[in-house]
Amino acid sequence: MKKIKWDKGHGGSDPGAVANGLQEKVLTHKIVEYAMDYLEANYTGFEQRTTRAGDQTLTLSQRADMANAWGADVFVSVHINAGKGTGFETYVYNGGVSSQTVALQNVLHGEILAAMRQFGNITDRGKKRANYAVLRETKMPAVLTENLFIDSNDAKYLKNEAFLKAVGEAHARGVAKFLGLPKKDKPTPSQPQQQKASDKKLYRVQVGAFGDRKNAERLAEELKKKGYPAVII
């Protein structure tokens, strides 16, 4: 079983970036919840946990410690940018990182950007590196995503629930691809039950009703030519 640790950026007494009637901690909560729901509905072979289920206050070290103590296979920290810019970017630690970390960044970046661009011409700000504590202190492949800017025209997307859902599901698909999670079998449509002889019910399908028998005979002939049995009553 693969272990996935989701980190909802900020929370509790730390709302993160705030602008345009939006709070970063609320948006990151929604995106991660959509990601977790999508994984549960579509994949198997994993466990997932989040650093905060609700609106708790956590330090950066606490978040990393949770992932390390649990032995997570991946760590994904979700954030919203600020600074009046525009677009999407991802980060890994700017020190020594494994090829697996780079692979996780690549697949997440591609999936999320593609999902965002279904809603508009989103700027790709690139795959970057930084000395962020949650990336530096975690012991597994770890990526931090910055999902548009809360204090610019990007806010119009962040106010769109369908956009947040698409972004969350893209995070989930990226993690699933990286870990090679098997997809759930889709349930096959149930076959209609055969009628029991004891039901003593008949179901008729009538094609036409006419006052003139010639019209009925004409329709019956057309049906027979098409391979259907036809009975005039």
mmCIF file of C-alpha atoms in Angstrom, residues 28-196:
data_model
loop_
_atom_site.group_PDB
_atom_site.id
_atom_site.type_symbol
_atom_site.label_atom_id
_atom_site.label_comp_id
_atom_site.label_asym_id
_atom_site.label_seq_id
_atom_site.Cartn_x
_atom_site.Cartn_y
_atom_site.Cartn_z
ATOM 1 C CA THR A 28 -6.082 24.732 -0.271
ATOM 2 C CA HIS A 29 -8.548 22.794 1.876
ATOM 3 C CA LYS A 30 -10.978 22.502 -1.050
ATOM 4 C CA ILE A 31 -8.329 21.467 -3.580
ATOM 5 C CA VAL A 32 -6.958 18.712 -1.345
ATOM 6 C CA GLU A 33 -10.430 17.416 -0.484
ATOM 7 C CA TYR A 34 -11.234 17.167 -4.196
ATOM 8 C CA ALA A 35 -7.937 15.339 -4.757
ATOM 9 C CA MET A 36 -8.598 12.828 -1.980
ATOM 10 C CA ASP A 37 -12.166 12.175 -3.116
ATOM 11 C CA TYR A 38 -10.984 11.563 -6.682
ATOM 12 C CA LEU A 39 -8.338 9.077 -5.573
ATOM 13 C CA GLU A 40 -10.830 7.163 -3.428
ATOM 14 C CA ALA A 41 -13.305 6.965 -6.302
ATOM 15 C CA ASN A 42 -10.877 5.914 -9.033
ATOM 16 C CA TYR A 43 -7.810 4.100 -7.631
ATOM 17 C CA THR A 44 -6.768 1.351 -5.248
ATOM 18 C CA GLY A 45 -3.570 0.277 -3.505
ATOM 19 C CA PHE A 46 -2.992 3.352 -1.347
ATOM 20 C CA GLU A 47 -3.628 5.084 1.946
ATOM 21 C CA GLN A 48 -3.884 8.858 2.194
ATOM 22 C CA ARG A 49 -3.811 11.355 5.004
ATOM 23 C CA THR A 50 -3.790 15.112 5.248
ATOM 24 C CA THR A 51 -1.845 17.322 7.636
ATOM 25 C CA ARG A 52 -5.044 19.027 8.772
ATOM 26 C CA ALA A 53 -8.557 17.662 8.433
ATOM 27 C CA GLY A 54 -10.189 20.986 9.259
ATOM 28 C CA ASP A 55 -8.916 24.456 10.149
ATOM 29 C CA GLN A 56 -6.057 23.629 12.490
ATOM 30 C CA THR A 57 -2.907 25.691 13.040
ATOM 31 C CA LEU A 58 0.285 23.720 12.294
ATOM 32 C CA THR A 59 3.934 24.684 12.042
ATOM 33 C CA LEU A 60 5.923 23.790 8.949
ATOM 34 C CA SER A 61 8.036 21.322 10.909
ATOM 35 C CA GLN A 62 4.932 19.625 12.290
ATOM 36 C CA ARG A 63 3.719 19.014 8.750
ATOM 37 C CA ALA A 64 7.007 17.454 7.675
ATOM 38 C CA ASP A 65 7.257 15.439 10.899
ATOM 39 C CA MET A 66 3.804 13.923 10.304
ATOM 40 C CA ALA A 67 4.817 12.701 6.866
ATOM 41 C CA ASN A 68 8.152 11.328 8.091
ATOM 42 C CA ALA A 69 6.681 9.552 11.114
ATOM 43 C CA TRP A 70 4.019 7.885 8.989
ATOM 44 C CA GLY A 71 6.536 6.795 6.360
ATOM 45 C CA ALA A 72 4.761 8.495 3.467
ATOM 46 C CA ASP A 73 5.808 7.625 -0.084
ATOM 47 C CA VAL A 74 4.964 11.109 -1.395
ATOM 48 C CA PHE A 75 4.267 14.521 0.106
ATOM 49 C CA VAL A 76 2.308 17.177 -1.795
ATOM 50 C CA SER A 77 1.861 20.646 -0.302
ATOM 51 C CA VAL A 78 -0.866 22.767 -1.914
ATOM 52 C CA HIS A 79 -0.691 26.577 -1.902
ATOM 53 C CA ILE A 80 -2.068 29.686 -3.586
ATOM 54 C CA ASN A 81 0.362 32.388 -4.684
ATOM 55 C CA ALA A 82 0.365 36.139 -3.979
ATOM 56 C CA GLY A 83 2.275 39.145 -5.244
ATOM 57 C CA LYS A 84 -0.007 40.282 -8.077
ATOM 58 C CA GLY A 85 1.517 37.907 -10.595
ATOM 59 C CA THR A 86 -0.270 35.331 -12.711
ATOM 60 C CA GLY A 87 -0.001 31.647 -13.449
ATOM 61 C CA PHE A 88 0.988 28.270 -12.034
ATOM 62 C CA GLU A 89 4.305 26.962 -10.730
ATOM 63 C CA THR A 90 5.697 24.038 -8.740
ATOM 64 C CA TYR A 91 8.648 23.695 -6.372
ATOM 65 C CA VAL A 92 11.043 21.069 -5.093
ATOM 66 C CA TYR A 93 13.853 21.568 -2.576
ATOM 67 C CA ASN A 94 16.834 23.537 -3.926
ATOM 68 C CA GLY A 95 19.342 21.182 -2.298
ATOM 69 C CA GLY A 96 20.108 17.624 -3.283
ATOM 70 C CA VAL A 97 16.928 15.924 -4.482
ATOM 71 C CA SER A 98 16.356 12.456 -5.882
ATOM 72 C CA SER A 99 15.373 11.665 -9.455
ATOM 73 C CA GLN A 100 12.066 10.476 -7.980
ATOM 74 C CA THR A 101 11.385 13.953 -6.623
ATOM 75 C CA VAL A 102 12.024 15.470 -10.044
ATOM 76 C CA ALA A 103 9.769 12.837 -11.639
ATOM 77 C CA LEU A 104 6.964 13.676 -9.195
ATOM 78 C CA GLN A 105 7.311 17.378 -9.981
ATOM 79 C CA ASN A 106 7.233 16.692 -13.717
ATOM 80 C CA VAL A 107 4.079 14.600 -13.667
ATOM 81 C CA LEU A 108 2.215 16.873 -11.238
ATOM 82 C CA HIS A 109 3.164 20.009 -13.135
ATOM 83 C CA GLY A 110 1.960 18.598 -16.437
ATOM 84 C CA GLU A 111 -1.335 17.229 -15.119
ATOM 85 C CA ILE A 112 -2.296 20.361 -13.190
ATOM 86 C CA LEU A 113 -1.360 22.838 -15.913
ATOM 87 C CA ALA A 114 -3.331 20.863 -18.497
ATOM 88 C CA ALA A 115 -6.400 20.879 -16.238
ATOM 89 C CA MET A 116 -6.106 24.615 -15.610
ATOM 90 C CA ARG A 117 -5.809 25.405 -19.314
ATOM 91 C CA GLN A 118 -9.243 23.937 -19.938
ATOM 92 C CA PHE A 119 -10.534 27.085 -18.241
ATOM 93 C CA GLY A 120 -8.315 29.707 -19.868
ATOM 94 C CA ASN A 121 -4.868 30.721 -21.049
ATOM 95 C CA ILE A 122 -3.011 30.023 -17.800
ATOM 96 C CA THR A 123 0.641 31.116 -17.656
ATOM 97 C CA ASP A 124 3.198 28.398 -16.990
ATOM 98 C CA ARG A 125 5.660 29.929 -14.527
ATOM 99 C CA GLY A 126 7.771 26.793 -14.592
ATOM 100 C CA LYS A 127 9.238 24.074 -12.399
ATOM 101 C CA LYS A 128 11.313 25.740 -9.707
ATOM 102 C CA ARG A 129 13.433 25.004 -6.624
ATOM 103 C CA ALA A 130 13.381 26.716 -3.238
ATOM 104 C CA ASN A 131 14.491 26.227 0.359
ATOM 105 C CA TYR A 132 10.987 25.642 1.740
ATOM 106 C CA ALA A 133 10.862 23.835 5.080
ATOM 107 C CA VAL A 134 8.226 21.286 4.056
ATOM 108 C CA LEU A 135 10.408 20.321 1.080
ATOM 109 C CA ARG A 136 13.694 20.426 2.965
ATOM 110 C CA GLU A 137 12.581 18.456 6.029
ATOM 111 C CA THR A 138 10.548 15.698 4.383
ATOM 112 C CA LYS A 139 12.318 12.404 3.676
ATOM 113 C CA MET A 140 10.280 11.331 0.652
ATOM 114 C CA PRO A 141 9.651 12.841 -2.820
ATOM 115 C CA ALA A 142 7.988 16.175 -2.015
ATOM 116 C CA VAL A 143 6.478 18.876 -4.222
ATOM 117 C CA LEU A 144 4.826 22.186 -3.414
ATOM 118 C CA THR A 145 2.278 23.582 -5.888
ATOM 119 C CA GLU A 146 1.402 27.278 -6.231
ATOM 120 C CA ASN A 147 -2.016 27.355 -7.861
ATOM 121 C CA LEU A 148 -2.429 30.848 -9.366
ATOM 122 C CA PHE A 149 -2.416 34.229 -7.604
ATOM 123 C CA ILE A 150 -5.084 35.207 -5.112
ATOM 124 C CA ASP A 151 -4.454 38.956 -5.511
ATOM 125 C CA SER A 152 -4.603 39.314 -9.288
ATOM 126 C CA ASN A 153 -7.001 38.614 -12.139
ATOM 127 C CA ASP A 154 -6.346 34.923 -11.440
ATOM 128 C CA ALA A 155 -8.905 35.235 -8.640
ATOM 129 C CA LYS A 156 -11.712 34.788 -11.169
ATOM 130 C CA TYR A 157 -10.573 31.178 -11.588
ATOM 131 C CA LEU A 158 -10.126 30.623 -7.871
ATOM 132 C CA LYS A 159 -13.743 31.703 -7.311
ATOM 133 C CA ASN A 160 -14.914 28.984 -9.715
ATOM 134 C CA GLU A 161 -15.710 25.756 -7.843
ATOM 135 C CA ALA A 162 -15.431 23.707 -11.044
ATOM 136 C CA PHE A 163 -11.898 25.040 -11.502
ATOM 137 C CA LEU A 164 -10.891 24.095 -7.943
ATOM 138 C CA LYS A 165 -12.347 20.620 -8.450
ATOM 139 C CA ALA A 166 -10.441 20.148 -11.716
ATOM 140 C CA VAL A 167 -7.200 21.285 -10.087
ATOM 141 C CA GLY A 168 -7.693 18.927 -7.142
ATOM 142 C CA GLU A 169 -8.430 15.989 -9.417
ATOM 143 C CA ALA A 170 -5.343 16.803 -11.498
ATOM 144 C CA HIS A 171 -3.224 16.646 -8.329
ATOM 145 C CA ALA A 172 -4.708 13.204 -7.676
ATOM 146 C CA ARG A 173 -4.050 11.934 -11.202
ATOM 147 C CA GLY A 174 -0.463 13.134 -11.024
ATOM 148 C CA VAL A 175 0.186 11.291 -7.762
ATOM 149 C CA ALA A 176 -1.557 8.164 -9.074
ATOM 150 C CA LYS A 177 0.591 8.173 -12.215
ATOM 151 C CA PHE A 178 3.780 8.679 -10.236
ATOM 152 C CA LEU A 179 2.992 5.826 -7.837
ATOM 153 C CA GLY A 180 1.556 3.567 -10.526
ATOM 154 C CA LEU A 181 -1.695 3.094 -8.645
ATOM 155 C CA PRO A 182 -4.088 0.567 -10.205
ATOM 156 C CA LYS A 183 -7.430 1.933 -11.342
ATOM 157 C CA LYS A 184 -10.604 0.622 -9.796
ATOM 158 C CA ASP A 185 -12.717 -1.703 -11.902
ATOM 159 C CA LYS A 186 -15.751 0.112 -13.180
ATOM 160 C CA PRO A 187 -18.980 -1.668 -12.190
ATOM 161 C CA THR A 188 -20.679 -3.337 -15.145
ATOM 162 C CA PRO A 189 -24.299 -2.379 -15.753
ATOM 163 C CA SER A 190 -26.570 -4.917 -14.138
ATOM 164 C CA GLN A 191 -28.407 -7.171 -16.591
ATOM 165 C CA PRO A 192 -32.201 -7.115 -16.484
ATOM 166 C CA GLN A 193 -33.535 -10.121 -14.631
ATOM 167 C CA GLN A 194 -35.339 -12.754 -16.671
ATOM 168 C CA GLN A 195 -39.057 -12.804 -16.075
ATOM 169 C CA LYS A 196 -40.129 -15.599 -13.755
#
